[in-house]
Amino acid sequence: MNGAMADRLKILFGGFIVCSVLFLPDLHLKSSWPAIQLIDFLLPFLAVYVFIERKQVQGKLLFIGIAVFALIMLVSMVVNGRIFVIQDLFEVVKLIKFSLIVAFFTLVPVADFGRTWLKPMFIALVGFNMLHFFNLFDFNHIIATYYNGGLHIEYFGLNSLKEPAVKRMVGLAGNPNINALVFLFFSIAFLPIKQRTNTLWWFFVAVLMVFLCQSRTAILGLGVILIVAGFLLKQHFTIRKWTSLLLGISVVYLLSWSMATDFFRYSLYSNNLFNGHILQTGSARGRWEAWTLLGEMILQKPLLGYGGNKAYFYSQKIYSENEYILMAWRYGIFGLMGYLLIYFLPLKTFFQAKKIEQTYPALLCIVLLSVAALTNNPFVDRTIMVLFAAVIGAVYSQLSTHQTHVE
């Protein structure tokens, strides 16, 4: 097989990986097992291919860090007598999956992949989300049935009394916070670092989708990544560009406000982030109570945690809503340090490369997940984990081939 054909096949398979997690529902093979994705069935073939091409795979230091984290997880499970609990072992399998996807995307021609897949995937995703937002063709029934929409769909556009209220766009992710993070990945991909009007419009549409999800975490994340982008790419962000960006984002926010509240008839969920009432909300109080409980338990087993023990959260019906606390509770301080390696090692590599225009998408994604992890669990989400792995692998590929970022 010649090189051009091999590259086309890698681009095709890479597109399938990303499309499968964005558009296809999770599969439930057994009630006691975690849900899986279609791509999970292809992991053995992916492992064989990565092994064959192992000399070309980039980011070896990251894989060492992931192996260290996986070892800490296994030791924690052994110490807590949970080494044979399928639910907990799946977390190690997810790390292996993350590694394989990173490794595969270091082999993909990134510029050609972006030209082939980025905009078609985005257009399709926006289309499906609009079908959901306006419930055209009873699309929300499909999300509730196949995409784990659950209460988010049952109360879509309704308050707790099932009276008309603000809409929080759930999308195919089945959760407004995760859906917003997905569109933030596209916002980073379309970030207009050069003076191209068409790129600017793609960016504003992605930001509109973020705002329609009404995720306060995502809105905070957007603000942080814009600030970091302005610092990293200051030579591209002139006063004129900042004015255009901030004006456009303000207009988009007002448009989303109108759409989500049926022309300003209801209070906007995300406005709590700006009016000082966020600490008085039920979600904030619920998070604080869960963090207090988990924090006290972490102090009882600080080094290796509770061996995963996902069943505890199901039985107690609580959510950690903070990935740092979650990792410290599951695997102790050592586990938290292993988790942080996944962010720190590529961050260190990409900064040392001193090729910011090539590495900034991964740097901003790392910043985004680091911020989102304060009030959500982005890395343990299967969709976000795959997207993050694809971005990290793609940037390693760019560094190795000196490819130009696709706008």
CSV table of C-alpha atoms in Angstrom, one decimal, residues 4 65 96 99-100 133 184 192 196 205 239 247 267 278 322 324 355 358 363 405 407:
chain,number,residue,atom,x,y,z
A,4,ALA,CA,-1.0,8.3,-0.1
A,65,GLY,CA,2.7,8.9,32.5
A,96,ILE,CA,-5.9,2.2,27.5
A,99,SER,CA,-3.7,6.0,24.9
A,100,LEU,CA,-4.5,4.1,21.7
A,133,PHE,CA,-33.7,22.6,20.4
A,184,LEU,CA,-16.0,24.5,22.9
A,192,PRO,CA,-9.9,33.2,14.3
A,196,ARG,CA,-10.4,35.6,7.8
A,205,VAL,CA,-21.8,29.8,15.4
A,239,ILE,CA,-7.1,45.8,19.7
A,247,LEU,CA,-18.7,42.6,20.1
A,267,SER,CA,-34.8,34.1,33.5
A,278,ILE,CA,-24.6,31.5,41.7
A,322,ASN,CA,-15.2,18.0,40.6
A,324,TYR,CA,-9.8,16.6,41.2
A,355,LYS,CA,5.7,26.5,18.2
A,358,GLN,CA,0.9,24.7,16.0
A,363,LEU,CA,-2.9,23.9,25.0
A,405,HIS,CA,-2.9,24.5,11.5
A,407,GLU,CA,-8.5,27.1,9.7
